[in-house]
Amino acid sequence: MLTCTALVVGSGVAGLTAAQALAARGLSVMVVEQGSVVGGHAAGYACKAGADCVLCGVCLAAQGIRSLRAAPGPVVRVDTSVVALEGSPGRFTARLVQRARGIDVARCTACGLCVRVCPVGAISPLPWAEEPRACVLDFDACLRASGNPCALCREACPFGAVRLEPGTREDTVTAAVVVVATGFTPFPASAKSRFGYGRLPGVITTMDLEQGLRQQGTAYLEHQAPAGRRLAFVHCVGSRDVAAGRGWCSQVCCPTALRLARRLAGDVPDLEATLFFMDLQRCAPGIARLFRVLPPEIHLVRGLPAEVRAGTGGLVVTYEDLATATRCQGEFDVIVLAVGMDGPPSVGGLPEGTGGFLTDLPRGVVAAGACGGPVSIAEAAAEGLRAAGAALKTLEELACPVPGRH
Amino acid sequence: MSGTGPALIICTCGGALAGRLVFDRLAATPGFGPVMVTQDFCMPEGWRRAAVWCRQAGADVLVVAACGTPAATEALGRVATAAGLDAHRATVVDVREACAWVHPEPRWATAKGVRLIAAAAAGLTEAVRTPPPAEIIPSGRVLVVGPSRAGLAAAGRLRELGCQVVVLDPSRSDSSRASPAGDPTSPDSVPIPGRLLEVTGQAGDFTARVETAEGILDLRVGAVIVAVEPPAHVPPPDTSSLLTLLAMERWIATAGTTPSLHGKTVAFLLEDCPWPSATESALSLALSLVRQGGRSLIYYRDLGVAGRGLEERFREARHAGVTFIRMESDPPRIGERDGRWVVEVDVPGLGLFAETADVLVRGDAARPPDLGDLAEALRVDLRPDGRGPGERMPLEPVFTERPGVFWIGPSRSPCTVDQAIRHGEAAAMAALAAAAPGRRAVSVQAIVDTGRCALCLTCLRVCPHRAVTIGDGPAIEVLPAACQGCGVCAAACPAGAIQMVEAPGRRLLAELDALLSGPALDGDPIIMFACANSAVPAARTLGRLRHAYADRILLVSVPCLGRIEPEHCLRPLAAGARRVLLCGCYDRSCQHLVGPRRARMAAERAAVVAGALGLDGGAIQTASVAPVDWHRLAALLDAVAAVAEEGGAGDRAARGEAAGERAAEGSAAGERTVKVGTGKVAA
Ligand SMILES: Cc1cc2nc3c(=O)[nH]c(=O)nc-3n(C[C@H](O)[C@H](O)[C@H](O)COP(=O)(O)OP(=O)(O)OC[C@H]3O[C@@H](n4cnc5c(N)ncnc54)[C@H](O)[C@@H]3O)c2cc1C
Ligand code: SF4
Ligand code: SF4
Ligand code: SF4
Ligand code: SF4
């Protein structure tokens, strides 16, 4: 059993900010992250700057991850989920399930020797990840899954970092206060079958585009539709949609679609992008100006498409242009669905409200970031600070001898 | 111990670098005394061994040639501590991601490694000793300017956390109304009518000069939170039929009810107001009017619903009978008939659509009061639209360029009630970090040589974090809790009187000189000054992806591009460098706000001088990149190398043998080169 004063569930922007703020006050803080890398969703997005930065906040997230090692800092456990939480202020217990990573994070230097010897490419050095800088072994792809005694990677590793035992390990951690920063789940775009996601080639989501741009640059677009230069962005996919059970505005998708469209229009010659929207949300910093001064390659159409079909010359979008009240059709090469944010993955013992977002948490448990409702990266950072303050307040009220206080 | 010379530790990364670097040649880097080759520097057993060795070698300067991982930097810190070395006399040179992994030919990778190691040693030898940390004894008290929702939320949270709070109410400062003469120093006092005149000092230890009914007084505070609101006009009496949203809100808040609006029609004109805050107040006003038996019309173009719960409230209002009218191009035409307003809009598909209303309410994006005096008192810049501090990524959403000063609420950007409170609580936590009682050690990053200082006050003007002040003497003083170590002052000081502890002026030049000599590279060097916040992490990612680029490109890490002086650009050109590249953040993403702009100024000045000296001024170039955008950096490096190649065609012919050799080795390397994405990846 582990102990800490403050437990932070999730290492996204909100969780990391809260953890760093609490650790800086001298508390012992543990961050538990279910993914293999730290940083949450924002750690996988692309920079959208053109001639100048467009304030998307992605490098802010990267900065937060890089400052993780500043002392005094929190303890971070990756590959570990919090599956249940119970208890009362001063004595919460969280049940942890740790997935085997195959590589000991503390001993891996990401030198890549194991990656080179693996005959089936089961090991990834995660070259894009800021933290931790350690490889990950995919046990499903590993030859040992089929009974083969291969241990080439273990032999190759000069630091003895390879651990070839798959499976999970359970553990518990106690904490006086808990910050829940479990983030969001992207709307599953295939649930809106009329847009053809997962069925029609060339239909992608903004999440795909963010990650593709980060990892492959504009070549990602080339992979989606070779020589495709006509892009359509569909707003509000899985948001502001009572029929789909999602009656909230996700707040970030309008700015994100515009920033992505601008970045692509700036980098890819002859690219044209059309944004299909209901209402443009321009409250994010700097966004009003970006919408006001649109480059000629970007077109705005008020009206959400009814459906996307495969046509002879590309993907055909039918929509009603609300500005002229006419039914129209357009042909595109790539359709980008601006997916909204759903609530976070469930954690046993935590009450969920509309859409799975967390509300009415018990005293001593504070929600931070997108798990309480859609937020942007910068707002998630502010949320982290706010939650740290709320957690400190609870500790102050408890006036309990805080376990593990430095 | 002197006499042994700097010590060098070379880490082979468990043998992973074997065959990619020639370790014997690295070990023979001139100028070094004892050399140790290890294979596990970042492992506990490795750094323990290194520490023992280092102590025995008696080195007073240590260079470790290893990788660019945080683990190696941490190990270095441990070795330095264990061996009793000053932290600023030890450094890691990344020969893995910056040489072995990105330059396929071991010969060139090694040559570059030797230069990097020699440069690091040259820089360290000239480095100033670490000054003792400064001590701050924070006041434990926070000043909140503006008893707005955001301000009161901040004050409330701070009190809950045991902080003393003083709330100043500038909107009542010149009202003659008698007000309770609160004691500003008592912890639970009510807001004090008063005006902020000046804030001097640094985070944790500010002196705020305020003007109250009692006169002018100086308060010692650890942090300042600005949360002023638009002025509280009490709107005209209920005969008025043309209001702004804010006026109507205030009116209802003061009057409690609006009997005069019973059964009336109110039209809200939000066509130029896509802010969620405007939607929020229009929705709640419209709903209450409809519930009182009146009619509400909301005209809009883009309904701002990007706030918690707003879309839900919009639907509730629609069901309750509020009429929403979306307009396209033209603004509504407003006329008068029989003492009532007539609002005419062109609705697509419906044509001209006219409605009559008793009261018109215009959305105003909650225009802030004039903030000029306040911003001057705080030495914080305003945006062109007159709102709170600059539209810069690193400042969002509660910070300002001045550490310890925070800015929240509608005078920063239009925000909903929920957001104002959240930002208030966030700012409270940020303020606590600066103001919480208890001694705090702050490392000193910039040192002023008062003997050299000409008191020209350039540093005072250029410091982006307002860390420079005039102390007793009079003498220039850098406030350590405000200084962020960007080096802008050191670069700008005409007398060269400011030294940076991390990269003192002489050190950067010494490093450059060493970097510009050494074993031949495949072509004349290209010096790239790289911002530690953006270009360095991006380059490191390139290294981890093993993306090949020209080995003649030599990165010099600087804390901020604002650190660069014209001389830094000229020195390489004079020593035969082909190009000088200044690569850092974008204007809006720079942590130190002015870095890219100052770099452009330095580059321009250097280009002029270069022309006079007969050097190629056009070889100095500035560029921006984000830390996460290695694609842009890769494209930039390729482009720079290609330009340098063209420019150097003449002397390349003279060095024909080198080129021939490269071609032979290059073709062998070519086979090991595969395409991934846009980049070339060295196998
Ligand atoms: C397509 C898309 C594009 C976007 N682009 C932008 C943009 O350009 N700019 C911007 O400002 N915002 C953008 N956003 C919003 C941005 O992603 C969020 O603001 C931000 O990621 C929220 O951070 P968070 O820390 O709250 O949550 P997350 O980033 O979701 O992090 C939550 C973390 O918690 C972990 N976790 C969850 N459950 C558990 C558990 N039980 N145990 C352990 N760990 C757990 C998750 O693995 C995850 O790492 C975008 C959103 C979408 C959908
Ligand atoms: S666009 Fe985004 S990632 Fe790029 S520099 Fe600006 S904030 Fe950073
Ligand atoms: S055991 Fe073999 S197959 Fe499995 S990861 Fe290691 S090298 Fe690859
Ligand atoms: S931000 Fe824009 S795209 Fe996203 S849900 Fe709101 S209105 Fe739709
Ligand atoms: S180093 Fe930067 S922050 Fe520090 S005093 Fe100089 S200009 Fe100001």
Short mmCIF file of N, CA, C and O in Angstrom, two decimals, chain A residues 25 47 49 52-53 55 59 63 66 69 107 109-111 126-129 133 158-159 214-217 240 242 247 251 263 267 278-282 286 289 302 322-323 372-373 379 382-383 385-386 389-390 393, chain B residues 13-14 39 43 45 70 74 96 101 157 160-161 300-308 311 315 326 328 348 391 393 397 419 422-423 425-426 429 436 533 544 546 586-588 591 626-632:
data_model
loop_
_atom_site.label_atom_id
_atom_site.label_comp_id
_atom_site.label_asym_id
_atom_site.label_seq_id
_atom_site.Cartn_x
_atom_site.Cartn_y
_atom_site.Cartn_z
N ARG A 25 3.93 23.46 -2.63
CA ARG A 25 3.57 23.87 -1.26
C ARG A 25 4.13 22.89 -0.23
O ARG A 25 3.81 22.98 0.94
N CYS A 47 1.28 21.91 -33.23
CA CYS A 47 1.36 23.37 -33.22
C CYS A 47 0.60 23.87 -34.44
O CYS A 47 0.70 23.31 -35.52
N ALA A 49 0.66 27.22 -35.44
CA ALA A 49 1.13 28.56 -35.78
C ALA A 49 1.27 28.72 -37.28
O ALA A 49 1.63 27.78 -37.99
N ASP A 52 2.62 33.71 -37.14
CA ASP A 52 2.76 33.90 -35.70
C ASP A 52 1.95 32.81 -34.99
O ASP A 52 1.12 32.13 -35.60
N CYS A 53 2.20 32.68 -33.70
CA CYS A 53 1.48 31.72 -32.87
C CYS A 53 0.00 32.09 -32.84
O CYS A 53 -0.35 33.26 -32.82
N LEU A 55 -2.06 30.93 -30.43
CA LEU A 55 -2.49 30.72 -29.05
C LEU A 55 -3.29 29.44 -28.86
O LEU A 55 -4.31 29.44 -28.18
N CYS A 59 1.96 24.17 -26.85
CA CYS A 59 3.32 24.23 -26.30
C CYS A 59 3.28 24.56 -24.81
O CYS A 59 4.22 24.23 -24.08
N GLN A 63 5.38 22.53 -22.11
CA GLN A 63 6.17 23.22 -21.09
C GLN A 63 5.89 22.63 -19.71
O GLN A 63 6.79 22.39 -18.92
N ARG A 66 7.62 19.37 -19.34
CA ARG A 66 9.07 19.47 -19.16
C ARG A 66 9.45 19.95 -17.77
O ARG A 66 10.50 19.60 -17.25
N ARG A 69 10.13 17.76 -13.80
CA ARG A 69 11.27 17.28 -13.03
C ARG A 69 11.81 18.33 -12.07
O ARG A 69 12.76 18.06 -11.35
N ARG A 107 14.92 2.51 -15.62
CA ARG A 107 16.21 2.04 -16.14
C ARG A 107 16.36 2.21 -17.65
O ARG A 107 17.46 2.05 -18.18
N THR A 109 16.92 3.97 -21.10
CA THR A 109 17.47 5.24 -21.57
C THR A 109 16.99 5.54 -22.98
O THR A 109 17.46 6.48 -23.61
N ALA A 110 16.06 4.74 -23.47
CA ALA A 110 15.55 4.88 -24.83
C ALA A 110 16.67 4.78 -25.86
O ALA A 110 16.62 5.43 -26.90
N CYS A 111 17.68 3.95 -25.57
CA CYS A 111 18.82 3.84 -26.49
C CYS A 111 18.43 3.12 -27.77
O CYS A 111 19.10 3.25 -28.79
N LEU A 126 8.66 5.46 -28.49
CA LEU A 126 7.81 6.65 -28.25
C LEU A 126 8.58 7.95 -28.47
O LEU A 126 8.72 8.75 -27.55
N PRO A 127 9.09 8.15 -29.66
CA PRO A 127 10.00 9.28 -29.84
C PRO A 127 9.35 10.65 -29.63
O PRO A 127 10.03 11.63 -29.44
N TRP A 128 8.02 10.71 -29.67
CA TRP A 128 7.37 12.01 -29.52
C TRP A 128 7.08 12.35 -28.07
O TRP A 128 6.74 13.46 -27.75
N ALA A 129 7.15 11.36 -27.22
CA ALA A 129 6.73 11.58 -25.84
C ALA A 129 7.78 12.39 -25.08
O ALA A 129 8.96 12.14 -25.19
N ARG A 133 10.83 9.17 -20.84
CA ARG A 133 11.58 8.84 -22.06
C ARG A 133 11.95 7.37 -22.01
O ARG A 133 13.09 7.02 -21.79
N PRO A 158 21.30 -3.18 -22.34
CA PRO A 158 22.50 -3.10 -21.50
C PRO A 158 22.19 -2.70 -20.06
O PRO A 158 23.04 -2.81 -19.20
N PHE A 159 20.98 -2.24 -19.82
CA PHE A 159 20.67 -1.72 -18.49
C PHE A 159 19.73 -2.64 -17.71
O PHE A 159 19.27 -2.28 -16.64
N ARG A 214 0.99 16.28 -35.78
CA ARG A 214 2.08 16.27 -34.81
C ARG A 214 3.13 15.24 -35.22
O ARG A 214 4.32 15.50 -35.19
N GLN A 215 2.66 14.06 -35.60
CA GLN A 215 3.61 12.97 -35.83
C GLN A 215 4.18 12.96 -37.24
O GLN A 215 5.33 12.61 -37.44
N GLN A 216 3.35 13.28 -38.22
CA GLN A 216 3.82 13.15 -39.60
C GLN A 216 3.90 14.47 -40.35
O GLN A 216 4.32 14.50 -41.50
N GLY A 217 3.47 15.54 -39.73
CA GLY A 217 3.46 16.80 -40.45
C GLY A 217 2.38 16.79 -41.51
O GLY A 217 1.45 15.97 -41.47
N ARG A 240 -23.79 20.01 -28.99
CA ARG A 240 -24.99 20.81 -29.24
C ARG A 240 -26.04 19.97 -29.98
O ARG A 240 -26.70 20.45 -30.90
N VAL A 242 -28.97 17.37 -29.04
CA VAL A 242 -29.76 16.67 -28.03
C VAL A 242 -30.09 15.27 -28.51
O VAL A 242 -30.10 14.32 -27.74
N GLY A 247 -26.07 17.60 -25.30
CA GLY A 247 -26.65 18.92 -25.42
C GLY A 247 -25.73 20.04 -25.00
O GLY A 247 -26.17 21.10 -24.62
N GLN A 251 -16.95 23.86 -26.84
CA GLN A 251 -16.15 25.08 -26.62
C GLN A 251 -14.83 25.18 -27.34
O GLN A 251 -14.37 26.27 -27.63
N ARG A 263 -3.53 26.55 -40.48
CA ARG A 263 -2.19 25.96 -40.56
C ARG A 263 -2.02 25.22 -41.89
O ARG A 263 -1.02 25.36 -42.57
N ASP A 267 0.45 25.95 -45.13
CA ASP A 267 1.56 25.04 -45.41
C ASP A 267 1.42 24.25 -46.70
O ASP A 267 2.41 23.80 -47.27
N MET A 278 -22.58 26.14 -37.12
CA MET A 278 -23.86 26.69 -36.70
C MET A 278 -23.67 28.11 -36.17
O MET A 278 -24.22 29.06 -36.66
N ASP A 279 -22.85 28.20 -35.10
CA ASP A 279 -22.48 29.49 -34.52
C ASP A 279 -20.98 29.43 -34.30
O ASP A 279 -20.49 28.44 -33.77
N LEU A 280 -20.27 30.47 -34.67
CA LEU A 280 -18.82 30.46 -34.43
C LEU A 280 -18.55 30.90 -33.00
O LEU A 280 -18.96 31.98 -32.59
N GLN A 281 -17.86 30.08 -32.27
CA GLN A 281 -17.49 30.43 -30.90
C GLN A 281 -16.14 31.12 -30.97
O GLN A 281 -15.15 30.51 -31.32
N ARG A 282 -16.13 32.41 -30.62
CA ARG A 282 -14.87 33.15 -30.77
C ARG A 282 -14.39 33.71 -29.45
O ARG A 282 -13.87 34.81 -29.39
N GLY A 286 -7.52 35.52 -28.79
CA GLY A 286 -6.97 35.70 -30.13
C GLY A 286 -7.84 35.18 -31.26
O GLY A 286 -7.55 35.43 -32.43
N ARG A 289 -9.96 37.72 -33.68
CA ARG A 289 -9.15 38.34 -34.73
C ARG A 289 -8.94 37.36 -35.88
O ARG A 289 -9.03 37.73 -37.05
N ARG A 302 -22.48 28.86 -43.12
CA ARG A 302 -23.36 28.60 -41.99
C ARG A 302 -24.35 27.52 -42.37
O ARG A 302 -25.11 27.68 -43.32
N LEU A 322 -27.54 28.29 -44.60
CA LEU A 322 -28.53 29.09 -43.88
C LEU A 322 -28.48 30.57 -44.27
O LEU A 322 -29.44 31.29 -44.10
N ALA A 323 -27.35 31.01 -44.82
CA ALA A 323 -27.25 32.42 -45.19
C ALA A 323 -28.13 32.71 -46.39
O ALA A 323 -28.59 33.84 -46.56
N GLY A 372 -14.82 17.95 -15.64
CA GLY A 372 -15.96 18.66 -15.09
C GLY A 372 -16.79 19.35 -16.17
O GLY A 372 -17.83 19.91 -15.89
N GLY A 373 -16.32 19.34 -17.40
CA GLY A 373 -17.00 20.02 -18.50
C GLY A 373 -15.93 20.50 -19.46
O GLY A 373 -14.78 20.67 -19.06
N GLU A 379 -7.40 26.99 -20.07
CA GLU A 379 -8.39 26.94 -18.99
C GLU A 379 -8.15 25.72 -18.11
O GLU A 379 -8.39 25.75 -16.90
N ALA A 382 -5.62 26.64 -15.61
CA ALA A 382 -6.22 27.44 -14.53
C ALA A 382 -7.03 26.55 -13.60
O ALA A 382 -7.01 26.71 -12.38
N GLU A 383 -7.73 25.59 -14.19
CA GLU A 383 -8.51 24.63 -13.41
C GLU A 383 -7.61 23.86 -12.44
O GLU A 383 -7.98 23.57 -11.32
N LEU A 385 -4.85 24.90 -11.09
CA LEU A 385 -4.51 25.79 -9.98
C LEU A 385 -5.68 25.89 -9.00
O LEU A 385 -5.52 25.81 -7.79
N ARG A 386 -6.89 26.06 -9.58
CA ARG A 386 -8.08 26.21 -8.74
C ARG A 386 -8.26 24.97 -7.87
O ARG A 386 -8.50 25.06 -6.66
N GLY A 389 -5.92 24.75 -5.00
CA GLY A 389 -6.36 25.61 -3.91
C GLY A 389 -7.48 24.98 -3.11
O GLY A 389 -7.48 25.00 -1.88
N ALA A 390 -8.44 24.36 -3.83
CA ALA A 390 -9.57 23.74 -3.14
C ALA A 390 -9.08 22.56 -2.30
O ALA A 390 -9.57 22.34 -1.18
N LYS A 393 -7.44 23.84 0.78
CA LYS A 393 -8.46 24.34 1.70
C LYS A 393 -9.00 23.19 2.54
O LYS A 393 -9.14 23.31 3.75
N CYS B 13 26.34 5.01 -23.59
CA CYS B 13 24.93 4.61 -23.55
C CYS B 13 24.80 3.09 -23.70
O CYS B 13 24.13 2.60 -24.61
N GLY B 14 25.47 2.39 -22.82
CA GLY B 14 25.38 0.94 -22.83
C GLY B 14 25.95 0.32 -24.08
O GLY B 14 25.63 -0.82 -24.42
N GLN B 39 29.53 3.58 -19.31
CA GLN B 39 28.46 3.17 -20.21
C GLN B 39 27.09 3.35 -19.60
O GLN B 39 26.08 3.05 -20.21
N MET B 43 22.45 5.81 -14.73
CA MET B 43 21.97 4.80 -13.78
C MET B 43 22.57 5.07 -12.40
O MET B 43 23.67 5.61 -12.30
N GLU B 45 24.12 3.18 -10.33
CA GLU B 45 25.47 2.64 -10.17
C GLU B 45 26.46 3.47 -10.99
O GLU B 45 27.59 3.71 -10.58
N PRO B 70 16.44 14.02 -19.48
CA PRO B 70 16.41 14.62 -18.15
C PRO B 70 17.18 13.75 -17.16
O PRO B 70 17.76 14.27 -16.21
N GLU B 74 19.83 15.01 -14.39
CA GLU B 74 19.66 14.73 -12.96
C GLU B 74 20.90 14.06 -12.40
O GLU B 74 21.38 14.39 -11.32
N ARG B 96 24.45 12.24 -28.04
CA ARG B 96 23.60 11.18 -28.57
C ARG B 96 22.59 11.76 -29.54
O ARG B 96 22.69 11.55 -30.75
N TRP B 101 22.99 10.27 -33.34
CA TRP B 101 21.74 9.81 -33.95
C TRP B 101 21.35 10.59 -35.20
O TRP B 101 20.44 10.19 -35.91
N ARG B 157 -11.05 32.60 -1.27
CA ARG B 157 -10.19 31.41 -1.26
C ARG B 157 -8.89 31.68 -0.50
O ARG B 157 -8.42 30.85 0.29
N GLU B 160 -9.51 31.45 3.12
CA GLU B 160 -9.64 30.04 3.52
C GLU B 160 -8.28 29.37 3.66
O GLU B 160 -8.11 28.43 4.41
N LEU B 161 -7.32 29.86 2.88
CA LEU B 161 -6.00 29.26 2.92
C LEU B 161 -5.09 29.95 3.93
O LEU B 161 -3.88 29.75 3.94
N TYR B 300 -29.37 37.74 -33.04
CA TYR B 300 -27.96 37.36 -32.96
C TYR B 300 -27.47 36.91 -34.31
O TYR B 300 -28.25 36.63 -35.23
N ARG B 301 -26.14 36.84 -34.43
CA ARG B 301 -25.53 36.29 -35.63
C ARG B 301 -24.86 34.97 -35.28
O ARG B 301 -25.15 33.95 -35.84
N ASP B 302 -23.96 35.03 -34.30
CA ASP B 302 -23.37 33.83 -33.73
C ASP B 302 -23.70 33.84 -32.26
O ASP B 302 -23.32 34.77 -31.55
N LEU B 303 -24.41 32.83 -31.81
CA LEU B 303 -24.77 32.79 -30.40
C LEU B 303 -23.59 32.21 -29.63
O LEU B 303 -23.18 31.07 -29.88
N GLY B 304 -23.04 32.99 -28.73
CA GLY B 304 -21.88 32.52 -27.97
C GLY B 304 -22.34 31.58 -26.86
O GLY B 304 -22.89 32.01 -25.86
N VAL B 305 -22.15 30.29 -27.07
CA VAL B 305 -22.61 29.33 -26.06
C VAL B 305 -21.44 28.55 -25.47
O VAL B 305 -21.62 27.52 -24.83
N ALA B 306 -20.19 29.04 -25.73
CA ALA B 306 -19.02 28.31 -25.25
C ALA B 306 -18.74 28.63 -23.79
O ALA B 306 -17.73 29.22 -23.43
N GLY B 307 -19.66 28.25 -22.94
CA GLY B 307 -19.48 28.43 -21.50
C GLY B 307 -20.25 27.32 -20.82
O GLY B 307 -21.18 26.75 -21.40
N ARG B 308 -19.86 27.01 -19.61
CA ARG B 308 -20.48 25.87 -18.95
C ARG B 308 -21.99 26.07 -18.79
O ARG B 308 -22.44 27.07 -18.23
N GLU B 311 -25.43 26.33 -23.47
CA GLU B 311 -26.23 25.71 -24.51
C GLU B 311 -27.52 25.16 -23.91
O GLU B 311 -28.60 25.31 -24.47
N ARG B 315 -31.47 26.38 -24.72
CA ARG B 315 -32.62 25.54 -25.06
C ARG B 315 -33.78 25.77 -24.11
O ARG B 315 -34.95 25.81 -24.51
N ARG B 326 -32.09 34.82 -35.93
CA ARG B 326 -30.74 34.86 -36.48
C ARG B 326 -30.70 35.77 -37.69
O ARG B 326 -31.55 35.70 -38.57
N GLU B 328 -28.33 37.51 -40.87
CA GLU B 328 -27.10 37.33 -41.62
C GLU B 328 -26.41 38.67 -41.79
O GLU B 328 -26.19 39.36 -40.83
N PRO B 348 -32.83 35.12 -43.80
CA PRO B 348 -32.75 34.28 -44.99
C PRO B 348 -33.94 33.33 -45.07
O PRO B 348 -34.31 32.71 -44.08
N GLU B 391 -2.17 39.63 -25.11
CA GLU B 391 -2.73 38.38 -25.62
C GLU B 391 -1.57 37.46 -25.96
O GLU B 391 -1.13 37.38 -27.10
N MET B 393 0.29 33.59 -25.18
CA MET B 393 0.01 32.25 -24.65
C MET B 393 0.55 32.06 -23.23
O MET B 393 -0.17 31.59 -22.36
N PRO B 397 -4.54 32.01 -18.42
CA PRO B 397 -5.56 33.05 -18.47
C PRO B 397 -5.53 33.96 -17.25
O PRO B 397 -6.38 34.82 -17.15
N GLN B 419 -16.93 31.39 -14.95
CA GLN B 419 -15.52 31.51 -15.30
C GLN B 419 -14.82 32.54 -14.41
O GLN B 419 -13.68 32.33 -13.99
N ARG B 422 -14.07 30.85 -11.20
CA ARG B 422 -12.98 29.88 -11.36
C ARG B 422 -11.63 30.56 -11.50
O ARG B 422 -10.64 30.15 -10.91
N HIS B 423 -11.61 31.62 -12.30
CA HIS B 423 -10.35 32.33 -12.47
C HIS B 423 -9.92 32.98 -11.16
O HIS B 423 -8.73 33.05 -10.85
N GLU B 425 -10.45 31.82 -8.18
CA GLU B 425 -9.87 30.79 -7.31
C GLU B 425 -8.52 30.33 -7.82
O GLU B 425 -7.63 29.99 -7.04
N ALA B 426 -8.36 30.31 -9.16
CA ALA B 426 -7.06 29.93 -9.72
C ALA B 426 -6.02 30.97 -9.37
O ALA B 426 -4.90 30.65 -8.94
N MET B 429 -4.67 30.71 -5.84
CA MET B 429 -3.63 29.69 -5.64
C MET B 429 -2.29 30.19 -6.17
O MET B 429 -1.24 29.99 -5.55
N ALA B 436 2.73 33.29 0.27
CA ALA B 436 2.62 32.49 1.49
C ALA B 436 3.80 32.75 2.42
O ALA B 436 4.93 32.83 1.98
N ASN B 533 13.40 27.08 -24.73
CA ASN B 533 11.99 26.75 -24.56
C ASN B 533 11.37 26.16 -25.81
O ASN B 533 10.31 25.54 -25.74
N ARG B 544 15.75 12.27 -31.35
CA ARG B 544 15.15 10.99 -30.93
C ARG B 544 14.52 10.27 -32.10
O ARG B 544 14.40 9.04 -32.09
N ARG B 546 15.89 10.33 -34.88
CA ARG B 546 17.08 10.04 -35.69
C ARG B 546 16.94 10.61 -37.09
O ARG B 546 17.27 9.98 -38.09
N TYR B 586 7.62 31.96 -31.27
CA TYR B 586 6.88 32.98 -32.00
C TYR B 586 6.66 34.17 -31.07
O TYR B 586 6.79 34.04 -29.85
N ASP B 587 6.31 35.32 -31.62
CA ASP B 587 6.10 36.49 -30.78
C ASP B 587 5.08 36.22 -29.68
O ASP B 587 5.26 36.61 -28.54
N ARG B 588 4.00 35.53 -30.01
CA ARG B 588 2.93 35.35 -29.02
C ARG B 588 3.14 34.15 -28.12
O ARG B 588 2.34 33.89 -27.24
N GLN B 591 7.95 32.92 -23.73
CA GLN B 591 7.78 33.01 -22.27
C GLN B 591 8.22 34.38 -21.76
O GLN B 591 7.77 34.83 -20.72
N ALA B 626 7.81 25.90 -32.73
CA ALA B 626 7.26 25.51 -31.44
C ALA B 626 8.02 24.28 -30.95
O ALA B 626 8.55 23.52 -31.76
N PRO B 627 8.07 24.09 -29.63
CA PRO B 627 8.82 22.94 -29.12
C PRO B 627 8.28 21.61 -29.65
O PRO B 627 9.02 20.63 -29.72
N VAL B 628 7.00 21.59 -30.02
CA VAL B 628 6.39 20.33 -30.45
C VAL B 628 6.45 20.15 -31.97
O VAL B 628 5.96 19.15 -32.49
N ASP B 629 7.03 21.11 -32.67
CA ASP B 629 6.92 21.08 -34.13
C ASP B 629 8.25 20.76 -34.80
O ASP B 629 8.88 21.61 -35.41
N TRP B 630 8.67 19.51 -34.70
CA TRP B 630 9.96 19.15 -35.28
C TRP B 630 9.92 19.17 -36.79
O TRP B 630 10.95 19.31 -37.45
N HIS B 631 8.74 19.07 -37.40
CA HIS B 631 8.65 19.10 -38.87
C HIS B 631 9.14 20.44 -39.40
O HIS B 631 9.88 20.50 -40.36
N ARG B 632 8.68 21.51 -38.73
CA ARG B 632 9.10 22.84 -39.18
C ARG B 632 10.60 23.01 -38.99
O ARG B 632 11.27 23.58 -39.83
#
